[in-house]
Short mmCIF file of C-alpha atoms and ligand atoms in Angstrom, two decimals:
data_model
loop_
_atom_site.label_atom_id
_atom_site.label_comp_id
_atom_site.label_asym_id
_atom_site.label_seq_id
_atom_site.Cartn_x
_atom_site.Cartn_y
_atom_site.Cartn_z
CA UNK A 1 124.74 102.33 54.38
CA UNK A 2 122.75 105.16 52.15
CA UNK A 3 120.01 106.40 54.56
CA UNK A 4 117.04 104.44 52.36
CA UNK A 5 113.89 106.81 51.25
CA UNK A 6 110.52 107.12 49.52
CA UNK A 7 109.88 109.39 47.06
CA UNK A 8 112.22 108.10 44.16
CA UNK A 9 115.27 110.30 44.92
CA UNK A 10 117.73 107.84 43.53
CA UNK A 11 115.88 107.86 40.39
CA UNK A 12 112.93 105.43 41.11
CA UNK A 13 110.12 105.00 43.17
CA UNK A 14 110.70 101.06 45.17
CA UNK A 15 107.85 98.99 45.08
CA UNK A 16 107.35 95.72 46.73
CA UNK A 17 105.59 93.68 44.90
CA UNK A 18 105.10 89.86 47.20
CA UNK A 19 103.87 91.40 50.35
CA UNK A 20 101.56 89.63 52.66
CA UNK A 21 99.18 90.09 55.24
CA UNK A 22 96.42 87.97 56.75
CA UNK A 23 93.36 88.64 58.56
CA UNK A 24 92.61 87.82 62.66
CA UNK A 25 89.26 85.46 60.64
CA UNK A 26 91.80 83.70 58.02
CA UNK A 27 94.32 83.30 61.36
CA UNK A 28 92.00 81.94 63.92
CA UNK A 29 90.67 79.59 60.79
CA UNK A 30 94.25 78.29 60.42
CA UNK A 31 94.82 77.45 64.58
CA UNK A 32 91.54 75.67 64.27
CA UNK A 33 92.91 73.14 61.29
CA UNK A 34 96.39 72.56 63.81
CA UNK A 35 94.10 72.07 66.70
CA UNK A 36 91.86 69.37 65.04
CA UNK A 37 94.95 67.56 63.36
CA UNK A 38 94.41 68.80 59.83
CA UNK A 39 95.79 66.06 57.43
CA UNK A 40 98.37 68.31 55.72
CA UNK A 41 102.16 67.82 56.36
CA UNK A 42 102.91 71.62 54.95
CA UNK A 43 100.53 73.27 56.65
CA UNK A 44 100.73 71.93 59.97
CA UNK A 45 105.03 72.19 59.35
CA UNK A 46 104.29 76.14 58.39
CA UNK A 47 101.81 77.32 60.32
CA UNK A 48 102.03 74.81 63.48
CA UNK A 49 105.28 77.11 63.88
CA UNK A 50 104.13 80.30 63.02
CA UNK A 51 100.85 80.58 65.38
CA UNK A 52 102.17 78.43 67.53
CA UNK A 53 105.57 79.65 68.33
CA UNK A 54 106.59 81.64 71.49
CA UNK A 55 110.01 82.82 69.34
CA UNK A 56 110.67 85.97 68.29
CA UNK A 57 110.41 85.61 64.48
CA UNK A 58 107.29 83.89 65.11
CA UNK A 59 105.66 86.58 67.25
CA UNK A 60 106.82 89.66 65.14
CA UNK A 61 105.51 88.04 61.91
CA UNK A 62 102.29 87.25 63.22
CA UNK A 63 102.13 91.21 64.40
CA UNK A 64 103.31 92.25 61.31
CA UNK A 65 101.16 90.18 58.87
CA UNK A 66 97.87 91.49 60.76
CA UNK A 67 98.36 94.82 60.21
CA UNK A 68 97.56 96.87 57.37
CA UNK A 69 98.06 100.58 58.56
CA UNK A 70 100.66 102.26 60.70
CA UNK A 71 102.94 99.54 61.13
CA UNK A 72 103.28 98.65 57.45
CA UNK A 73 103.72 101.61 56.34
CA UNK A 74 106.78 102.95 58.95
CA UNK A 75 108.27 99.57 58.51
CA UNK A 76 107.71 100.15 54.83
CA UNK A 77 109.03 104.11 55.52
CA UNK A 78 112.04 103.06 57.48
CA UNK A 79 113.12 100.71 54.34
CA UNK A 80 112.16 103.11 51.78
CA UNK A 81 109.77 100.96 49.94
CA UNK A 82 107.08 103.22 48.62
CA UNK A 83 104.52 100.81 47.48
CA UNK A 84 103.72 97.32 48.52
CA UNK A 85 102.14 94.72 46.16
CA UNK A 86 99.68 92.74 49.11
CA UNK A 87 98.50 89.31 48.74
CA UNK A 88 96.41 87.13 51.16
CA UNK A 89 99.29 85.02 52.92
CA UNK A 90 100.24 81.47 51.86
CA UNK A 91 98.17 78.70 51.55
CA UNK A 92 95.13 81.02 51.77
CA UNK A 93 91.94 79.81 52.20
CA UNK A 94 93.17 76.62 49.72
CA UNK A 95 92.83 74.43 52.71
CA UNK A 96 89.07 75.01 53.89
CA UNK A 97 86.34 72.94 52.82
CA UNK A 98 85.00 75.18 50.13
CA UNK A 99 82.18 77.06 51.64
CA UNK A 100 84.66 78.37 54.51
CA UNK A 101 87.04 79.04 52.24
CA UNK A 102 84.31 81.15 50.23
CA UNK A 103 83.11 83.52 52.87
CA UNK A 104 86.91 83.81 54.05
CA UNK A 105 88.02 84.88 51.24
CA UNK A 106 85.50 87.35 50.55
CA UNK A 107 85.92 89.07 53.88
CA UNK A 108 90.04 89.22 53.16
CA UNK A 109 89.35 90.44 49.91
CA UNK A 110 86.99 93.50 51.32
CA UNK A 111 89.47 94.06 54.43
CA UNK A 112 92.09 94.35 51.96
CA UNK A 113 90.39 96.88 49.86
CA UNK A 114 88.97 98.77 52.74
CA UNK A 115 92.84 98.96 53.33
CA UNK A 116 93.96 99.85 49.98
CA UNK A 117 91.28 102.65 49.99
CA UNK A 118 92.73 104.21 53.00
CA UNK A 119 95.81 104.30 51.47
CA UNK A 120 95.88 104.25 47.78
CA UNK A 121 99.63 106.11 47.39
CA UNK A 122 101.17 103.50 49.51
CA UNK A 123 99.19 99.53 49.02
CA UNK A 124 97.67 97.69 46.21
CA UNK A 125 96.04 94.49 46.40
CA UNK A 126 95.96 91.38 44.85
CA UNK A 127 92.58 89.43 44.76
CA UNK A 128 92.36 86.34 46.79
CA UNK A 129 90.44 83.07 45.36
CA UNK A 130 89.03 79.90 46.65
CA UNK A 131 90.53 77.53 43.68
CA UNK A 132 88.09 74.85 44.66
CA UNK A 133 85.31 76.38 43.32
CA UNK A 134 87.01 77.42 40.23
CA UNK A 135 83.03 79.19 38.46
CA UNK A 136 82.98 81.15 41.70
CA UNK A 137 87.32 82.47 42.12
CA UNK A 138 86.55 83.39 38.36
CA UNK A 139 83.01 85.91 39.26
CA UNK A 140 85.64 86.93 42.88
CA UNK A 141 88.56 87.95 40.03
CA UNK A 142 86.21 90.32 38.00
CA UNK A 143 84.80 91.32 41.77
CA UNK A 144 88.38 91.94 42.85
CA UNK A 145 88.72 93.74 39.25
CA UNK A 146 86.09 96.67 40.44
CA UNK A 147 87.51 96.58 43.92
CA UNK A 148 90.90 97.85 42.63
CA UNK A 149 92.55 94.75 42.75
CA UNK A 150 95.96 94.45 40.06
CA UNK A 151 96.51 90.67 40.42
CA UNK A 152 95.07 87.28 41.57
CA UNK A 153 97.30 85.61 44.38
CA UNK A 154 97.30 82.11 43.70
CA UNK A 155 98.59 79.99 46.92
CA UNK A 156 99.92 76.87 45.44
CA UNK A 157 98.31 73.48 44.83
CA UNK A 158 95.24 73.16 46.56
CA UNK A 159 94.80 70.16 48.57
CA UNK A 160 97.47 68.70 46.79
CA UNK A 161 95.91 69.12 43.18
CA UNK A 162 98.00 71.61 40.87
CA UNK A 163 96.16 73.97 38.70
CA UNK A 164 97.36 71.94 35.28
CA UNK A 165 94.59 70.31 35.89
CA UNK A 166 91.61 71.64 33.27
CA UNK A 167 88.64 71.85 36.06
CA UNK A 168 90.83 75.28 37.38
CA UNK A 169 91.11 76.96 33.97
CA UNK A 170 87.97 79.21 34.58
CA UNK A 171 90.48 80.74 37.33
CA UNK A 172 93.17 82.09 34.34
CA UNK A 173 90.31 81.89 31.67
CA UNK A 174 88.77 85.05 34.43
CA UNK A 175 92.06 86.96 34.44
CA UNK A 176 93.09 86.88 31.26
CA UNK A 177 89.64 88.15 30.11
CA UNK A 178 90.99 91.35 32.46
CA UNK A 179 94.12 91.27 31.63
CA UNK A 180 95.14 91.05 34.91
CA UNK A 181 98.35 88.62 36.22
CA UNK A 182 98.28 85.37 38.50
CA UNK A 183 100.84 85.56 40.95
CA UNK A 184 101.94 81.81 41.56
CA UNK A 185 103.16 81.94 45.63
CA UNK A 186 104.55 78.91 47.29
CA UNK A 187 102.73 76.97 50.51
CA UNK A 188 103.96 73.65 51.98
CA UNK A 189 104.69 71.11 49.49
CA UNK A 190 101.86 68.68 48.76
CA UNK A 191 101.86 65.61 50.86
CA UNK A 192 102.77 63.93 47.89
CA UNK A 193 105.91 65.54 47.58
CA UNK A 194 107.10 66.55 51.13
CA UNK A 195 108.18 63.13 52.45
CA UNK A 196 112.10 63.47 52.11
CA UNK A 197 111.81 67.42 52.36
CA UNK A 198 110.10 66.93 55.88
CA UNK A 199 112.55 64.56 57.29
CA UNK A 200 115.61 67.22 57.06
CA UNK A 201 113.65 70.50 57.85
CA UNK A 202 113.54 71.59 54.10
CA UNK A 203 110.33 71.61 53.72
CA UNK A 204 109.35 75.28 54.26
CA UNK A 205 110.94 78.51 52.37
CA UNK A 206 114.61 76.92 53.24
CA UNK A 207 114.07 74.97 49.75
CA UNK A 208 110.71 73.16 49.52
CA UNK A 209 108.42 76.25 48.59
CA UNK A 210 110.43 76.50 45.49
CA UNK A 211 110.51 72.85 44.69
CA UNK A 212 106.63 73.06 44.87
CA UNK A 213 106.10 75.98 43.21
CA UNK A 214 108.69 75.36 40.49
CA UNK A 215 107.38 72.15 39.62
CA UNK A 216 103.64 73.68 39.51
CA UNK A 217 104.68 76.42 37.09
CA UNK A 218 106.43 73.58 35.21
CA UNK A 219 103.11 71.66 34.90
CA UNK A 220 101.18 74.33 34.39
CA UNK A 221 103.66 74.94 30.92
CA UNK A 222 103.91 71.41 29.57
CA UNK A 223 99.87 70.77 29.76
CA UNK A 224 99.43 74.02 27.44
CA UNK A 225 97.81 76.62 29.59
CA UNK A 226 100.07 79.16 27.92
CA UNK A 227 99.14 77.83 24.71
CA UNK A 228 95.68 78.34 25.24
CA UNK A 229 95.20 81.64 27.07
CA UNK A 230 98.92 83.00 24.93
CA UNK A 231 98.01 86.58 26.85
CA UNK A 232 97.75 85.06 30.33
CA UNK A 233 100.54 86.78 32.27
CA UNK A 234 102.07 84.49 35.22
CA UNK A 235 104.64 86.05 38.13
CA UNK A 236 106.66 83.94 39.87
CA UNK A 237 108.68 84.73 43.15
CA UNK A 238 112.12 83.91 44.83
CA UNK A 239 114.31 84.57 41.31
CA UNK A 240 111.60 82.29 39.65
CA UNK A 241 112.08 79.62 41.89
CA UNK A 242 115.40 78.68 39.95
CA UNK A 243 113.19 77.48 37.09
CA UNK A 244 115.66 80.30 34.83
CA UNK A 245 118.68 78.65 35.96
CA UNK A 246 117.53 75.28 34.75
CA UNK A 247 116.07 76.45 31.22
CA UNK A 248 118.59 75.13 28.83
CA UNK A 249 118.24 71.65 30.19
CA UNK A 250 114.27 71.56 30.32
CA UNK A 251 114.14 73.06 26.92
CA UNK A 252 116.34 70.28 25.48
CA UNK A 253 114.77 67.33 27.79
CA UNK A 254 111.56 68.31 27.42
CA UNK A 255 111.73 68.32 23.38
CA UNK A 256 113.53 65.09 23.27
CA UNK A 257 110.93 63.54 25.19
CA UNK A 258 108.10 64.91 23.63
CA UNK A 259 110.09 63.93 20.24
CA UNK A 260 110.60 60.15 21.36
CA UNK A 261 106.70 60.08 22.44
CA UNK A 262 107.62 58.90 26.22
CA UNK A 263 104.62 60.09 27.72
CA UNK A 264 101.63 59.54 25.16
CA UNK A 265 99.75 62.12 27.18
CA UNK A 266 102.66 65.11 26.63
CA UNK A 267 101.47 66.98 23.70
CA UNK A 268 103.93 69.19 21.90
CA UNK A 269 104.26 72.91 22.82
CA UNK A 270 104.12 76.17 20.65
CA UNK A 271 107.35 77.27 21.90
CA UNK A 272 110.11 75.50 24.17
CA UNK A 273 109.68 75.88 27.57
CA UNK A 274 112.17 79.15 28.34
CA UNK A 275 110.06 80.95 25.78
CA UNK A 276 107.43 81.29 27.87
CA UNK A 277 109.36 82.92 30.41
CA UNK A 278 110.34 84.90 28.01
CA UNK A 279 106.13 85.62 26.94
CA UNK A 280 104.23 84.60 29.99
CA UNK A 281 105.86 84.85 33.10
CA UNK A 282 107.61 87.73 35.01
CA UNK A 283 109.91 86.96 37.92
CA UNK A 284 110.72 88.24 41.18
CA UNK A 285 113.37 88.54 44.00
CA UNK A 286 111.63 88.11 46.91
CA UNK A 287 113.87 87.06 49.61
CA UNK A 288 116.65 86.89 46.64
CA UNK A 289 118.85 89.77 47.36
CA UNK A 290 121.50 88.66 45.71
CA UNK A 291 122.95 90.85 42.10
CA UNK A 292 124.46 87.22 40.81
CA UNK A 293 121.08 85.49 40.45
CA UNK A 294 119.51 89.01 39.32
CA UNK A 295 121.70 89.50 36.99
CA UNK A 296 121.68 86.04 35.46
CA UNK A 297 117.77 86.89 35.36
CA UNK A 298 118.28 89.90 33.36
CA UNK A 299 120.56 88.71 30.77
CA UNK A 300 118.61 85.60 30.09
CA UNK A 301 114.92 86.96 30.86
CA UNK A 302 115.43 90.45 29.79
CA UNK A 303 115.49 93.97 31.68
CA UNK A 304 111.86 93.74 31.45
CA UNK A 305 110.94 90.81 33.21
CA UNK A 306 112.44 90.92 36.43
CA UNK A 307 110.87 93.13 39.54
CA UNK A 308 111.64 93.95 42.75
CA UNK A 309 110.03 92.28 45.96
CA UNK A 310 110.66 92.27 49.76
CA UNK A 311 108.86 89.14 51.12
CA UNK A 312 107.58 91.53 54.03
CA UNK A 313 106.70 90.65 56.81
CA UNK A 314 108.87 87.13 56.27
CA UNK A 315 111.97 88.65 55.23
CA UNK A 316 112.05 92.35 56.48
CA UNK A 317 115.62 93.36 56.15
CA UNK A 318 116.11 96.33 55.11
CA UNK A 319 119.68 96.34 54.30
CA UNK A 320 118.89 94.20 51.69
CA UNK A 321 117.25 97.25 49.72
CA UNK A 322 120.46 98.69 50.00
CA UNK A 323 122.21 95.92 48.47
CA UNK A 324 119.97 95.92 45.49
CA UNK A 325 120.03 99.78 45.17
CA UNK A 326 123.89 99.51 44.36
CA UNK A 327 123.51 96.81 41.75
CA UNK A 328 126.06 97.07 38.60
CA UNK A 329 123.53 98.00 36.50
CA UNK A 330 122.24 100.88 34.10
CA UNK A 331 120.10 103.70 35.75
CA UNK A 332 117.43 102.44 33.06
CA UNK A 333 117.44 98.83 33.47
CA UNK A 334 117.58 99.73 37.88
CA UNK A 335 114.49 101.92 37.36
CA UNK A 336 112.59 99.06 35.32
CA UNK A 337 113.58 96.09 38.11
CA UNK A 338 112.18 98.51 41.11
CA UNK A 339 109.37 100.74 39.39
CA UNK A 340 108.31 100.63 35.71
CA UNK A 341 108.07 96.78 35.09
CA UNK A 342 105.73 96.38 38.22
CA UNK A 343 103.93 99.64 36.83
CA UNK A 344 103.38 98.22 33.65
CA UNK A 345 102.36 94.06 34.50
CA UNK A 346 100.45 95.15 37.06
CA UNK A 347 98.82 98.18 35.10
CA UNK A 348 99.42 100.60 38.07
MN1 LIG B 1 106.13 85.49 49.92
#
C-alpha cells in the first residue's frame, strides 16, 4: 500500500468532507433520552448501542467522536487526510424539546469553532441547527456564517417530520441568502418508516439511513424547494444515497404521474428530477469506497459534483484512501473529487 500523506504530493490536497464529532453536553443529553425511554425507534436502535455498548467499535467511536484535537488530527495524519469537513453527529439536537435543543446547539456550535480556530489548516465546521424552531436555526446559520462556519448540517427528519414541509423553509431560505450548502446526513429512520427495517437489523447505516435520507431528499425535490430557492445548494452522503442510480426511473415515473394528475397535490417541476442533481445537489462517498459506484457518479453527475468523504470516526479505514487514490481516472477529474470541488461548494 502507498505510504498515505498530507500535503498534496500525489497532486491534491484530501479533504474529508462528512466528519463528525459530538460534544460530552450533546452525549450525556442523548443517555438521558435512552434512560427515560425516549419514544424513538432510531434513536434508541443507534445510540442505545453506541453509548451503551461495552464493544470495541462502540468504545473507540465514542473516544473518537469527542475529540477535536490531537487524536483527530494523527488519526487524520496517519490516513493522509489533510482537512476534515466537521458536522455535529447524527440526529443532533433534532430530538430535544426545543429549548434544550437551542442552548445545545449553541454550545456545539461555539466548541466547534473554538476548535476550528485552533486549527484552521486542518478542520472546518459546519453549523449545527435546531430545525424545530426554524426563525431561530435561520439567525444560528448567519451566526455560524461569522463564526467561520462553510455549511449547515442538517440531521434528518426531525421528530419524524421531513423538511418538505413549508414551516422549515426559513432554514434553506437562511443559507441560501449566504450562499452557503445544507448537508442532508442520515439518523434513524422515522418511526413511521422503520417498522420492517427494525425487525431484520437494517435499520441503522447497514441500509436504513439511506432509505431515510433518500426519500427526504426526494420530498424535499417533488414539493419545489429547488424551484423556489434555484441557488440553494444541497450535499448528500453515501454515493447520494443511491438516489443517482435510480434517476432514469424517477424521472420517467415521476412525470407520468404528475402528467396523469394522480396526486392532485403534486405540482409540476421546472426540471425532471435528475436535473437537480445535476443543479442543486453535490454528492459524496462517505463510507462508499468503491470506483464502480464513483464512477457511475461521475459519468452521470459530472466530474464536478462528486467529493471525497471518510465518515470518520464511523468508518476510519484508512486503506480505503488508498483505494480511492488509485482510481482509473484523469489526474484532473482525481484532483476535483478529493480537493477543488469541496474547495469550491464549500467556498474554502
Ligand atoms: Mn456520516
Amino acid at each position: 500500500m502507498t505510504e498515505l500523506k498530507t500535503g498534496g504530493a500525489q497532486g491534491y490536497l484530501r479533504i474529508a468532507t462528512e466528519e463528525a464529532f459530538i460534544t460530552k453536553e450533546v452525549l450525556a443529553a442523548y443517555k438521558r433520552l435512552i434512560s427515560e425511554g425516549f419514544d424513538d425507534p432510531g434513536f434508541n436502535s443507534l445510540w442505545g448501542f453506541y453509548s451503551g455498548s461495552p464493544s470495541e467499535r462502540a468504545t473507540a467511536i465514542i473516544e473518537r467522536l469527542q475529540d477535536l484535537g490531537a487524536r483527530r488530527l494523527g488519526d487524520m495524519d496517519d490516513a493522509g487526510i489533510d482537512k476534515a469537513v466537521i458536522a455535529l453527529t447524527a440526529p443532533g439536537t433534532h430530538v430535544f424539546a426545543t429549548d434544550e435543543a437551542k442552548a445545545l446547539t449553541t454550545d456545539a456550535n461555539d466548541q466547534l469553532a473554538a476548535a476550528c480556530k485552533r486549527h484552521p489548516d486542518r478542520f472546518i465546521g459546519m453549523t449545527a441547527i435546531a430545525p424545530q424552531d426554524p426563525a431561530w436555526s435561520a439567525k444560528e446559520i448567519e451566526r455560524g456564517h461569522e463564526l467561520g462556519f462553510k455549511a449547515v448540517i442538517l440531521n434528518g427528519h426531525v421528530n419524524g417530520e421531513y423538511t418538505d414541509d413549508e414551516k422549515f423553509w426559513p432554514i434553506f431560505e437562511a443559507a441560501d441568502a449566504l450562499g452557503t450548502p445544507v448537508y442532508l446526513h442520515p439518523q434513524g429512520p422515522s418511526k413511521g418508516l422503520i417498522g420492517p427495517l427494525l425487525e431484520r437489523g437494517l435499520d441503522g447505516a447497514v441500509y436504513g439511513f439511506g432509505v431515510d435520507t433518500g426519500l427526504h431528499l426526494l420530498r424535499l425535490i417533488v414539493m419545489g424547494v429547488f424551484d423556489r430557492f434555484p441557488n440553494l445548494k444541497f450535499v448528500v452522503g453515501h454515493g447520494g444515497e443511491a438516489l443517482p442510480y435510480w434517476a432514469y426511473r424517477l424521472d420517467y415515473m415521476h412525470a407520468a404521474g404528475i402528467r396523469s394528475g394522480r396526486y392532485d397535490f403534486l405540482k409540476p417541476l421546472k426540471l425532471p428530477i435528475s436535473g437537480y442533481f445535476k443543479r442543486n445537489i453535490f454528492v459524496t462517498f462517505s463510507g462508499v469506497a468503491w470506483e464502480p459506484a464513483i464512477q457511475f457518479c461521475r459519468s452521470t453527475l459530472g466530474p464536478d459534483r462528486i467529493m471525497y468523504a471518510m465518515d470518520y470516526p464511523y468508518q476510519y479505514q484508512p486503506e480505503e484512501v488508498a483505494v480511492q487514490d488509485a482510481m482509473t481516472m484523469s489526474a484532473e477529474d482525481k484532483k476535483a473529487f478529493f480537493q477543488t470541488n469541496a474547495e469550491k461548494v464549500f467556498g474554502l
